[in-house]
CSV table of C-alpha atoms in Angstrom, one decimal:
chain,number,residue,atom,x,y,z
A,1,UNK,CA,171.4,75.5,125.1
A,2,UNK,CA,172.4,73.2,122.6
A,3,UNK,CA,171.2,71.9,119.0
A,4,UNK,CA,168.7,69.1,120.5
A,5,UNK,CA,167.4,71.5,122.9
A,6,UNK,CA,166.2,73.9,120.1
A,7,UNK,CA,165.2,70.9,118.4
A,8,UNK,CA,162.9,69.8,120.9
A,9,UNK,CA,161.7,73.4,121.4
A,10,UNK,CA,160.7,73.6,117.9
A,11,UNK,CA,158.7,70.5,117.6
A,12,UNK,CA,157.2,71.9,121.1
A,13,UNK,CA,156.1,75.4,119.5
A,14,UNK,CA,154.7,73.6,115.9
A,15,UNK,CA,153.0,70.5,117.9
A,16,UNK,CA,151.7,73.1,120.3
A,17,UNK,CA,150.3,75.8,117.7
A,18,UNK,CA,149.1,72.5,115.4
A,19,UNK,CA,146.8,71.5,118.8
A,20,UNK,CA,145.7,75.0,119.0
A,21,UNK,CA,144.4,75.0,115.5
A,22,UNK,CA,142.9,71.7,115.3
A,23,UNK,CA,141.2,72.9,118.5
A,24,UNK,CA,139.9,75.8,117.2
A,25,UNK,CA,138.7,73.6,114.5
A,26,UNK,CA,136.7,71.0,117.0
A,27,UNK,CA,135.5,73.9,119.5
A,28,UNK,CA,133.6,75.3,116.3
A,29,UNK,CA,132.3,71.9,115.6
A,30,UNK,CA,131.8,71.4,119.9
A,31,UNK,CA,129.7,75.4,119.8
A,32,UNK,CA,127.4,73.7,117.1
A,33,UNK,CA,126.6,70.6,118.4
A,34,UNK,CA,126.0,72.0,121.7
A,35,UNK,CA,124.0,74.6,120.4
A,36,UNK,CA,122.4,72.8,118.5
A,37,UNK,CA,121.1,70.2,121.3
A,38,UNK,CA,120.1,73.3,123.5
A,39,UNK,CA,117.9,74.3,120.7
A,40,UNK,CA,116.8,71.1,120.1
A,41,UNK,CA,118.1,70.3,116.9
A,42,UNK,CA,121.2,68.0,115.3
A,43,UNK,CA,123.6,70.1,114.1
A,44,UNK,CA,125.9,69.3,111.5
A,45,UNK,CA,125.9,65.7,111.2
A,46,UNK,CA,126.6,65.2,106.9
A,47,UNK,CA,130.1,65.8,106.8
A,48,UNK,CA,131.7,62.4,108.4
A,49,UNK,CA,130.3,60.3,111.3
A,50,UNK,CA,128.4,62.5,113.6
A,51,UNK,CA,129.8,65.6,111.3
A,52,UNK,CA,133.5,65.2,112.6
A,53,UNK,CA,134.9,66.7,109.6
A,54,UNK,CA,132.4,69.2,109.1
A,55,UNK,CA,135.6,71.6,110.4
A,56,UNK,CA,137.7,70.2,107.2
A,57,UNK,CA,134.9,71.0,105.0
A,58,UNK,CA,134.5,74.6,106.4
A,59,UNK,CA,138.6,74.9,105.5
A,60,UNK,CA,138.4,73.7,102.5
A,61,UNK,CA,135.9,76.1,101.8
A,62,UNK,CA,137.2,78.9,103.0
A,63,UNK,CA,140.5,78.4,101.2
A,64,UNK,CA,139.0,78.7,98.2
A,65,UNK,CA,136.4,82.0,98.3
A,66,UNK,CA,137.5,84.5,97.2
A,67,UNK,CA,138.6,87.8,98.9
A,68,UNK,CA,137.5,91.1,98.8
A,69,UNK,CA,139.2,94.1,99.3
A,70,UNK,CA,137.0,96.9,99.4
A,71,UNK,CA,138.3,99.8,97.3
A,72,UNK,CA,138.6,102.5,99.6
A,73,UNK,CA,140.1,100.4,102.0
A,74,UNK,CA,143.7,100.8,103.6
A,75,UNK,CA,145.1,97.6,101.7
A,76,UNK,CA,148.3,97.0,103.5
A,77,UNK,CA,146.6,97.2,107.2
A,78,UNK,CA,143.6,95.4,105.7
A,79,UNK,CA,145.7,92.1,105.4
A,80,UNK,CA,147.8,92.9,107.9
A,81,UNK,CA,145.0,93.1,110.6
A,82,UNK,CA,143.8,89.6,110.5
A,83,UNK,CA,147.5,88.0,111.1
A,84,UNK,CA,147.7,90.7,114.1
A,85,UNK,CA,144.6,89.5,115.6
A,86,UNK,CA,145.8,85.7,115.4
A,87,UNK,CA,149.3,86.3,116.7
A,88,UNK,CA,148.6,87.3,120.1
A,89,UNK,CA,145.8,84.5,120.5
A,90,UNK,CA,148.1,81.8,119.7
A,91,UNK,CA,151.2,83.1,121.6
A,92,UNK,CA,149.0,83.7,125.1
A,93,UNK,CA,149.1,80.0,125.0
A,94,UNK,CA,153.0,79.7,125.6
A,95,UNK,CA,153.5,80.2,129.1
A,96,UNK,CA,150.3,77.8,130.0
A,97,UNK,CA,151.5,74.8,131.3
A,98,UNK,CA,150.0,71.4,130.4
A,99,UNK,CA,151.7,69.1,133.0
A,100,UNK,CA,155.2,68.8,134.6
A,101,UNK,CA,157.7,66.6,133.2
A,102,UNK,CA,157.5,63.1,131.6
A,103,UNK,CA,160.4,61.0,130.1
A,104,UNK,CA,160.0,60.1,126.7
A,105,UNK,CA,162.6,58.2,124.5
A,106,UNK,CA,164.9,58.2,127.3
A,107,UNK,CA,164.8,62.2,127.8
A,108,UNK,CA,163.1,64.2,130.3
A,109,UNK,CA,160.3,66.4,128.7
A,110,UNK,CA,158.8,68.8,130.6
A,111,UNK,CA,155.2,69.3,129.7
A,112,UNK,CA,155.2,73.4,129.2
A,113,UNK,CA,156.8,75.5,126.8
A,114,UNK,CA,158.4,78.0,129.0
A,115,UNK,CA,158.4,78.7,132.3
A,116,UNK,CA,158.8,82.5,133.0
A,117,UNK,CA,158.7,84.2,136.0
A,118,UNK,CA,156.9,87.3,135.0
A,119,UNK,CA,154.3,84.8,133.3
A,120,UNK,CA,150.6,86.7,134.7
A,121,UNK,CA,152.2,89.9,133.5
A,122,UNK,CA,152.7,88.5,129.9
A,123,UNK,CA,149.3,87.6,129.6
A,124,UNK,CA,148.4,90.9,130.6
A,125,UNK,CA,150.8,92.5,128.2
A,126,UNK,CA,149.9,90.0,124.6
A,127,UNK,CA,145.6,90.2,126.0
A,128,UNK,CA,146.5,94.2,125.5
A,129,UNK,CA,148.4,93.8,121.8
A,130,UNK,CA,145.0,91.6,121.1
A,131,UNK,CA,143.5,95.1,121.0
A,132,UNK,CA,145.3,96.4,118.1
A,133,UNK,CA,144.4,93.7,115.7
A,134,UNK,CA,140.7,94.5,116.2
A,135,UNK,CA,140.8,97.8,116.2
A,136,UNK,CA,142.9,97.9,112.8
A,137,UNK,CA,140.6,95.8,111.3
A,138,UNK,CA,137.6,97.8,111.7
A,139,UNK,CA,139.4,101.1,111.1
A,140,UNK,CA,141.0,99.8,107.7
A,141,UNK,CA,137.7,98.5,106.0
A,142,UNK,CA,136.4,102.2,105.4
A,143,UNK,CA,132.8,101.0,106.4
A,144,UNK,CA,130.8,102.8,109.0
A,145,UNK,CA,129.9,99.5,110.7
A,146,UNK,CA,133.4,98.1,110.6
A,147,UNK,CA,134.7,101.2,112.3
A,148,UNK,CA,132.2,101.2,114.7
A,149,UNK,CA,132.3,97.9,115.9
A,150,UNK,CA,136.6,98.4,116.0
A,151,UNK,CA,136.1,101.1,118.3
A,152,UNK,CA,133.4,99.6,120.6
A,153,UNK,CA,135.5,96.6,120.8
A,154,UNK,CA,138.4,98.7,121.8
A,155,UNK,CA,136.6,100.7,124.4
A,156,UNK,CA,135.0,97.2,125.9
A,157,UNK,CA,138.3,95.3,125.8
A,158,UNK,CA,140.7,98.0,127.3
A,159,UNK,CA,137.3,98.2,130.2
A,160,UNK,CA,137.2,94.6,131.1
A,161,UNK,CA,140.6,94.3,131.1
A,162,UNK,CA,141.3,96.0,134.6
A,163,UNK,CA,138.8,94.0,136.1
A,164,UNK,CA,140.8,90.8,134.7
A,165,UNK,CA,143.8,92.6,135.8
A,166,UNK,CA,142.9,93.1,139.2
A,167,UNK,CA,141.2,89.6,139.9
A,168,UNK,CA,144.2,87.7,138.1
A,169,UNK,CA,146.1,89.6,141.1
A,170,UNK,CA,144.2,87.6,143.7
A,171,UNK,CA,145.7,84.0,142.6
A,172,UNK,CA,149.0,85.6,142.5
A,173,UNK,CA,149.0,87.0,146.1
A,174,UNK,CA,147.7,83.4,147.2
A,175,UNK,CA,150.8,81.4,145.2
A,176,UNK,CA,153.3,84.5,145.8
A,177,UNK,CA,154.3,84.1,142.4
A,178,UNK,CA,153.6,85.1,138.8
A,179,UNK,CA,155.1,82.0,137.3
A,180,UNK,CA,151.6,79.5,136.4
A,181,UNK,CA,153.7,76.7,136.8
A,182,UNK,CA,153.9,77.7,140.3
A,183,UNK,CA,150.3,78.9,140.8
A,184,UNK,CA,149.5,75.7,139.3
A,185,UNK,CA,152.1,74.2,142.1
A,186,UNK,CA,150.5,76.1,144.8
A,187,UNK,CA,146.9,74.7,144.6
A,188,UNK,CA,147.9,71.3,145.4
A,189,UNK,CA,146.2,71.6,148.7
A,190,UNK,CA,142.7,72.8,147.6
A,191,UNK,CA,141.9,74.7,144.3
A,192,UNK,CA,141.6,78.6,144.1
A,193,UNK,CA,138.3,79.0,143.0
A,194,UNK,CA,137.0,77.4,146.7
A,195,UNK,CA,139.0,79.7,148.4
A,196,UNK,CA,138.6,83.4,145.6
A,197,UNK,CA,134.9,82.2,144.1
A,198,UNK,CA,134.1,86.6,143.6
A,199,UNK,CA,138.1,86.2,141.9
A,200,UNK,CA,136.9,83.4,139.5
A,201,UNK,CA,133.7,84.8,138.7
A,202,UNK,CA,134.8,88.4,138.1
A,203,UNK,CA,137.9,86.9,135.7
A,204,UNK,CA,135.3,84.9,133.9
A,205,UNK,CA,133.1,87.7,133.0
A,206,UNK,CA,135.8,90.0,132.1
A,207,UNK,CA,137.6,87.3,130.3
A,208,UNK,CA,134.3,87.1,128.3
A,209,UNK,CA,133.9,90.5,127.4
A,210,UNK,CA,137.5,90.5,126.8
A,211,UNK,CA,137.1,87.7,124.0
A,212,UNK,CA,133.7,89.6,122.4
A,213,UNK,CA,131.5,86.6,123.3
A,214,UNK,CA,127.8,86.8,124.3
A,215,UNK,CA,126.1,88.1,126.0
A,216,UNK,CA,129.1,90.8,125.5
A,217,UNK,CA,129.5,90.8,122.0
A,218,UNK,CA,128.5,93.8,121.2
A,219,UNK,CA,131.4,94.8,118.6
A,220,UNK,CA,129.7,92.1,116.4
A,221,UNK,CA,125.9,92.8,117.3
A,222,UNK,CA,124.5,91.4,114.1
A,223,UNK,CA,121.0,93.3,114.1
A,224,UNK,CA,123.2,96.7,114.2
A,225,UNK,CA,126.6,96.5,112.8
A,226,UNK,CA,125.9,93.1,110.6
A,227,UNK,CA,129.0,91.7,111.5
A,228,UNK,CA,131.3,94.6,113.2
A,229,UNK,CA,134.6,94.7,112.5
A,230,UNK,CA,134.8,92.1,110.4
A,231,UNK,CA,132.1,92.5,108.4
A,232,UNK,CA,134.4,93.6,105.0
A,233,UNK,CA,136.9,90.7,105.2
A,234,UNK,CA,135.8,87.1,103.5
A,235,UNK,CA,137.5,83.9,102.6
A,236,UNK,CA,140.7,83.4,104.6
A,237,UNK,CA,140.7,86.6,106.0
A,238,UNK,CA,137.3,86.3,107.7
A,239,UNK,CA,139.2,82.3,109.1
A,240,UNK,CA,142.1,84.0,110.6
A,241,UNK,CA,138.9,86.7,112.3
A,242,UNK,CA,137.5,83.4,113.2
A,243,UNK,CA,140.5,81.5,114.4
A,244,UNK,CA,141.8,84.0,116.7
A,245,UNK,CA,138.3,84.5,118.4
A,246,UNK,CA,138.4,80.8,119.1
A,247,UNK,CA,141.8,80.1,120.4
A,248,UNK,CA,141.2,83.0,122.6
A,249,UNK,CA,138.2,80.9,123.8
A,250,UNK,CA,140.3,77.8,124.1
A,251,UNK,CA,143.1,80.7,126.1
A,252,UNK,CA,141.3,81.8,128.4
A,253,UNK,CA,140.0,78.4,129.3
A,254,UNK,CA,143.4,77.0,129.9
A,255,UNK,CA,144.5,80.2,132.0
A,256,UNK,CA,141.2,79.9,133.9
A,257,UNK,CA,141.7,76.7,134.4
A,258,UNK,CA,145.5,77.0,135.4
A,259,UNK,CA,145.1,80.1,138.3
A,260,UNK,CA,141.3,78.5,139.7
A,261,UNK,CA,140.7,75.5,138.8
A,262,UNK,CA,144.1,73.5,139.5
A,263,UNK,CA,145.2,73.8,135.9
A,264,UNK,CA,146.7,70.3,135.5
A,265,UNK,CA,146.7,69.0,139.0
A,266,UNK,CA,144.0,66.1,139.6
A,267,UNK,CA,144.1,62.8,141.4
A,268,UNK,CA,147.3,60.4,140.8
A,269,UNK,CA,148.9,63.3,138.7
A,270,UNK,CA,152.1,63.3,140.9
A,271,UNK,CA,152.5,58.9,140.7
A,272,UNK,CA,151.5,59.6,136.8
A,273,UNK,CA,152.7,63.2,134.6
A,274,UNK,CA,151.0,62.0,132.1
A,275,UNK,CA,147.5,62.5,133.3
A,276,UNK,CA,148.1,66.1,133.8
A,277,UNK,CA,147.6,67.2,129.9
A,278,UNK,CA,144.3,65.2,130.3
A,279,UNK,CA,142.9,67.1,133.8
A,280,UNK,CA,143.8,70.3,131.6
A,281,UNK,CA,142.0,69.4,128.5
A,282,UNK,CA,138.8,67.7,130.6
A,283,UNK,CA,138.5,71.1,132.6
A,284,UNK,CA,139.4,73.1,129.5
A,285,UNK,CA,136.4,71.4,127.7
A,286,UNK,CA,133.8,72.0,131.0
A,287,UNK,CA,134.7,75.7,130.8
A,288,UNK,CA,133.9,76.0,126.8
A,289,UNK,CA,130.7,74.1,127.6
A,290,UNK,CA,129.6,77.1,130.0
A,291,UNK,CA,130.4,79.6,127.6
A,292,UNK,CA,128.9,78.1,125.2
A,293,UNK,CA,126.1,77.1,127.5
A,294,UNK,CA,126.2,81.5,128.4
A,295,UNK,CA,125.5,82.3,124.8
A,296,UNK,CA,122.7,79.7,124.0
A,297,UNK,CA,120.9,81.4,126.9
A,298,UNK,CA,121.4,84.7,127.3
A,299,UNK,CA,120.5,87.9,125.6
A,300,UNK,CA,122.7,90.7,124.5
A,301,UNK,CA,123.1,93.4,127.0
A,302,UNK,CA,123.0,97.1,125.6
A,303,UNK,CA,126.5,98.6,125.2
A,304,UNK,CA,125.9,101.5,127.7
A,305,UNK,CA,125.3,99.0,130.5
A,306,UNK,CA,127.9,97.0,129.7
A,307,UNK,CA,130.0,99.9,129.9
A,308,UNK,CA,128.9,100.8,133.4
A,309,UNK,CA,128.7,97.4,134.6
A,310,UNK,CA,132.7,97.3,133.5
A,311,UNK,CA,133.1,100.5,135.4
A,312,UNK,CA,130.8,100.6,138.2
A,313,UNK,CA,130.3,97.0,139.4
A,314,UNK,CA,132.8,95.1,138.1
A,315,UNK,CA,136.2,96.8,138.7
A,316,UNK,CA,135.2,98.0,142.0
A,317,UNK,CA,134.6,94.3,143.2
A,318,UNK,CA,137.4,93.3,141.9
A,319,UNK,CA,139.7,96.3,144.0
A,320,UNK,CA,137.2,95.7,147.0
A,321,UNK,CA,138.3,91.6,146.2
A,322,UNK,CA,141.9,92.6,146.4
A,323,UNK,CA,141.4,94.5,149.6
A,324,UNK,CA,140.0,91.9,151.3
A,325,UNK,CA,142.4,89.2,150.2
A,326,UNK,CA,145.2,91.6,151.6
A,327,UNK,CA,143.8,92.0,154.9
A,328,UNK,CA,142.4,88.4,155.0
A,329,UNK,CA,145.7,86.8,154.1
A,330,UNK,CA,147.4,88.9,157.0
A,331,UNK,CA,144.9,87.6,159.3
A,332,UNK,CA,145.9,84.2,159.0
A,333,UNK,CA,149.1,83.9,157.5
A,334,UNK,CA,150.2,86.2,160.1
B,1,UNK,CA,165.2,82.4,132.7
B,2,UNK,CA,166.6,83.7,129.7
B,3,UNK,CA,166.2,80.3,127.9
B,4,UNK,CA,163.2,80.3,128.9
B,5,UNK,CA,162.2,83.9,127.2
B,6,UNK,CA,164.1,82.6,123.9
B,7,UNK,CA,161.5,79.8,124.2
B,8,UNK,CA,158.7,82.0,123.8
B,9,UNK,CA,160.7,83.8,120.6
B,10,UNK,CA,161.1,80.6,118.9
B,11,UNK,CA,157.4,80.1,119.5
B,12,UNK,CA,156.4,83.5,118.4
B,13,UNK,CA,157.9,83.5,115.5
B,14,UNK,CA,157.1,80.1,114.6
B,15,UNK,CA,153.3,81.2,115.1
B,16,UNK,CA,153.7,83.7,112.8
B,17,UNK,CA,154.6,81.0,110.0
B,18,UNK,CA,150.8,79.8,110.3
B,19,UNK,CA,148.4,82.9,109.2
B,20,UNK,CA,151.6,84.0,106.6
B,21,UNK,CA,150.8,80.3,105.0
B,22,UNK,CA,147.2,80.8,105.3
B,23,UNK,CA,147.0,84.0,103.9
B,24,UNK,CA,149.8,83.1,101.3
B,25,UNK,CA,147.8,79.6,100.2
B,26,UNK,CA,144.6,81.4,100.0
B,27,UNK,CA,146.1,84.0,97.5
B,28,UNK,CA,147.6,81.3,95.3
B,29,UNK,CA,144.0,79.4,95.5
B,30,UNK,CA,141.1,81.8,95.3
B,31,UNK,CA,139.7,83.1,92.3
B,32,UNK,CA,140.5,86.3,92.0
B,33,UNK,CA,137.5,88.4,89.9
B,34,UNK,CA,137.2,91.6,90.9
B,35,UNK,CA,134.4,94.3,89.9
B,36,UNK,CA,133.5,97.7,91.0
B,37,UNK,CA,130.1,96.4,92.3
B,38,UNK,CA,131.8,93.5,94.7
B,39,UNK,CA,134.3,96.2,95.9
B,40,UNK,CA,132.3,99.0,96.7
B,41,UNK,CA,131.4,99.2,101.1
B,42,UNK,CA,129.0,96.6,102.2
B,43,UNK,CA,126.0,98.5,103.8
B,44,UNK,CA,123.3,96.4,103.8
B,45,UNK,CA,122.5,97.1,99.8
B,46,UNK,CA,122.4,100.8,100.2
B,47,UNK,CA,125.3,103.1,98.7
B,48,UNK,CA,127.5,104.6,101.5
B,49,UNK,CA,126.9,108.8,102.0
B,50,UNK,CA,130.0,110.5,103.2
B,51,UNK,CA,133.3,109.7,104.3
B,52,UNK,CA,134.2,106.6,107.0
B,53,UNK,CA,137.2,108.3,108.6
B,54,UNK,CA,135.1,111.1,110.0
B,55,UNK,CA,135.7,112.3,114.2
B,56,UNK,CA,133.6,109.8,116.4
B,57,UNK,CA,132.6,110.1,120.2
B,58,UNK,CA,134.9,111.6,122.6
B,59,UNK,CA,133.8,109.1,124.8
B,60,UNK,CA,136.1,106.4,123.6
B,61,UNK,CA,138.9,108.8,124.4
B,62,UNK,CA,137.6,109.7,127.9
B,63,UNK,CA,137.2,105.7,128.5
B,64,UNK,CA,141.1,105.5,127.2
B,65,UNK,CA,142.3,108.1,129.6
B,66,UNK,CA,140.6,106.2,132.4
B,67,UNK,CA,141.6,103.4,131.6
B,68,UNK,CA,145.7,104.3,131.2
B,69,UNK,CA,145.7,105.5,135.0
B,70,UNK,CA,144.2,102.3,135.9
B,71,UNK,CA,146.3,100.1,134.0
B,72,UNK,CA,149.8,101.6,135.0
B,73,UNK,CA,148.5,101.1,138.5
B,74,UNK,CA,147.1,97.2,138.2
B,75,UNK,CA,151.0,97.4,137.2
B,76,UNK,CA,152.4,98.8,140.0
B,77,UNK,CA,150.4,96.4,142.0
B,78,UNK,CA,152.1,93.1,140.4
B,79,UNK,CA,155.7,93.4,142.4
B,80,UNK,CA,153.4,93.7,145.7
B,81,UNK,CA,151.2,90.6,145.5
B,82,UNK,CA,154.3,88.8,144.2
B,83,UNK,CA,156.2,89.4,147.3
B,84,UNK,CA,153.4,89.5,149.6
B,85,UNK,CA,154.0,87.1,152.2
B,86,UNK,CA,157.3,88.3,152.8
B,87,UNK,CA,156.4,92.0,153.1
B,88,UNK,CA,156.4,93.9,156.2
B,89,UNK,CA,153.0,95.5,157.5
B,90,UNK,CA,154.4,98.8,156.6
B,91,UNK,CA,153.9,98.0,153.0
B,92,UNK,CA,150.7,97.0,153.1
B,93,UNK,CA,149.4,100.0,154.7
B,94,UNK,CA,151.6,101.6,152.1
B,95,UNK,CA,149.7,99.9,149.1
B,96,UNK,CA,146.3,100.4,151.2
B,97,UNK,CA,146.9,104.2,151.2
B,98,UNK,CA,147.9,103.8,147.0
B,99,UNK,CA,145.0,102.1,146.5
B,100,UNK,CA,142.7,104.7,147.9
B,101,UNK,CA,144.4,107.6,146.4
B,102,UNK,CA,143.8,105.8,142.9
B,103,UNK,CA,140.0,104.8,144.4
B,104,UNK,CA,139.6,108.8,145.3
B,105,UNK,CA,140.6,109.2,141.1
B,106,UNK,CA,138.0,106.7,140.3
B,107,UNK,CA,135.3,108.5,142.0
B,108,UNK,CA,136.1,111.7,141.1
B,109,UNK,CA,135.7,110.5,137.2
B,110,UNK,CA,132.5,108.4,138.5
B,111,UNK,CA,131.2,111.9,139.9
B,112,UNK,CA,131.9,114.0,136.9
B,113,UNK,CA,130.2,111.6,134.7
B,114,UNK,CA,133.1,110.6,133.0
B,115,UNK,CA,132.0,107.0,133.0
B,116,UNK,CA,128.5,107.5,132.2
B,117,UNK,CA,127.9,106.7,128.2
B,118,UNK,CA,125.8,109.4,127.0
């Protein structure tokens, strides 16, 4: 590994983590205007040419509110919570790939950060660290509705998250590796999600619950806990809160996208690289449109069903979908 | 492989950089007035009665002991899928029979109502 190497792994990481953010940026802008035209209105549209930097004005704003600590709070874990929450969304994001290699200014560039072998397993290891930043949060505020929603967002995430577990197992049986590159590799003849449809599904749902969106958001139930967990933090605090919930959006999008959905393949991407970083960005943006579709239509469900429907349906099917895929793939492989 | 992991380093720590700065910037930038009123616990315009930190449902625990058997066996089930293709049908049935022995714990928690929210 020498100097240019690190070099080139540097500008990687910051051009990387700089898309993420300016992505969380436009997906808040994207949830609006979407929103917005399901309810039949404009959305934002003052800030710019159809609103485009109605995301710079929200910044700018948020920079400069002020913040409130409340007085009985826990003050070190009160700031500390929010950077703990955006650290694991933005590091999921590493072992995603966006393409395989181009040459640019006369080097080869491959088009993923890192390539590790045990890469399922590290998502399942940072989605689990996402935990703690939540659950911090709404213990260290010293408000009843904070705590609450920290701990019902604990109990929800840590549910969902074996039924993730188990249907992220599916794809890896199929590729007979954990490495996405590879999973990615392995779909060239015909996309996961034809073959597993109950394994997409069931890792959709539980990647939802495990991101606190609707119809699962019940940590942040505004009618009953005013804003959950986060209901004490403001200014840039509140952002980073805000941030993290997004690039998780954006995450689990691009690691849908990559174990089901073919992640960067598409026609003409082995003649052309290039192309692949656009197949991953057009099917990231079709998966955000469905979540966001998810929340303009559907209601909230009550936390105790959402419990059992964790429990009872959902991580049974997914064991059951293991099952099968074990005896099916024996069947024909062999 | 190991380059690789020192990859991910670089990038963690780099990510790190970015809510330190925005934290950081917003501290230098923000106006920074302060009064008992403001800091006091937002609930809804009514003053707070009793402590925060106070016990809370055993249920959360119950769902966290659950949830720890399940996890360390989603684990154990990683290395099998990975080498799947090449594995005899000896391990299969082996997993099979691991499987239903962690299935058998599942029901047994089902049946004593450990997963019902009450």
């Amino acid at each position: 590994m020498d100097g240019a190497m690190i070099l080139e792994w540097v500008i990687k990481s910051i051009f990387l983590i700089l898309v993420m953010t300016g992505g969380f940026a436009y997906v808040t802008l994207y949830e609006r205007k979407v929103l917005a035209r399901i309810q039949v209105r404009i959305g934002p549209n003052r800030a710019g040419p159809f609103g485009v930097l109605q995301p710079v004005a929200d910044g700018i704003k948020l920079i400069f509110k002020e913040e409130l600590v409340p007085a009985k709070a826990d003050k070190l874990i009160f700031t500390l919570a929010p950077v703990l929450t955006v650290i694991p969304a933005l590091i999921i994001t590493a072992v995603v790939p966006w393409g395989t290699e181009v040459t640019l200014f006369g080097r080869t560039i491959k088009l993923y950060l890192a390539d590790i072998n045990i890469a399922v397993l590290y998502l399942m290891a940072v989605t689990s660290i996402s935990i703690y930043g939540i659950a911090l949060a709404g213990w260290s505020s010293n408000n009843k509705y904070a705590t609450l929603g920290g701990l019902r967002a604990t109990a929800q995430m840590i549910s969902y998250e074996l039924a993730l577990g188990f249907a992220m197992i599916v794809p890896v049986m199929m590729a007979g590796s954990m490495s996405l590159v590879d999973i990615v590799e392995s779909q060239k003849p015909v996309w996961f999600v034809f073959v597993q449809p109950l394994a997409f599904l069931i890792y959709f749902i539980a990647a939802l619950a495990e991101i606190n969106r609707s119809p699962f958001d019940m940590p942040e139930a505004e009618q009953e806990l005013t804003a959950g967990y986060h209901t004490e933090y403001s200014g840039m605090k509140f952002a980073l809160f805000f941030m993290a919930e997004y690039i998780k959006m954006i995450a689990i999008s691009m690691i849908g996208s990559s174990l089901f959905l073919g992640g960067y393949r598409g026609p003409f991407v082995d003649q052309l690289p290039a192309l692949g970083p656009l197949y991953l960005f057009i099917k990231v943006a079709i998966v955000l449109f469905v979540i966001i579709w998810i929340r303009a239509t559907l209601p909230r469900i009550r936390y105790d069903r959402l419990m059992q429907f964790g429990w009872k349906v959902l991580f049974p099917l997914a064991l059951l979908n293991v099952f099968v895929t074990g005896v099916v793939l024996i069947l024909v492989g062999g | 492989m190991l380059n690789d992991w020192s990859y991910v380093a670089i990038f963690t720590v780099i990510s790190m950089f970015l809510p330190a700065a925005a934290i950081a910037i917003a501290s230098f930038l923000a106006p920074k007035k302060p009064n008992p009123i403001k800091n006091s616990i937002y609930e809804c315009g009514v003053e707070t009665v009793g402590a925060t930190w106070v016990q809370f449902k055993v249920q959360y625990y119950i769902y966290t002991l659950v949830f720890l058997l399940f996890d360390v066996e989603i684990i154990f089930l990683y290395p099998w899928a990975v080498a799947y293709n090449q594995l005899p049908l000896f391990a299969v049935v082996e997993v099979i029979i691991f499987i239903l022995i962690l299935l058998g714990g599942l029901l047994y928690a089902w049946r004593k109502g450990a997963l019902e929210w009450v």
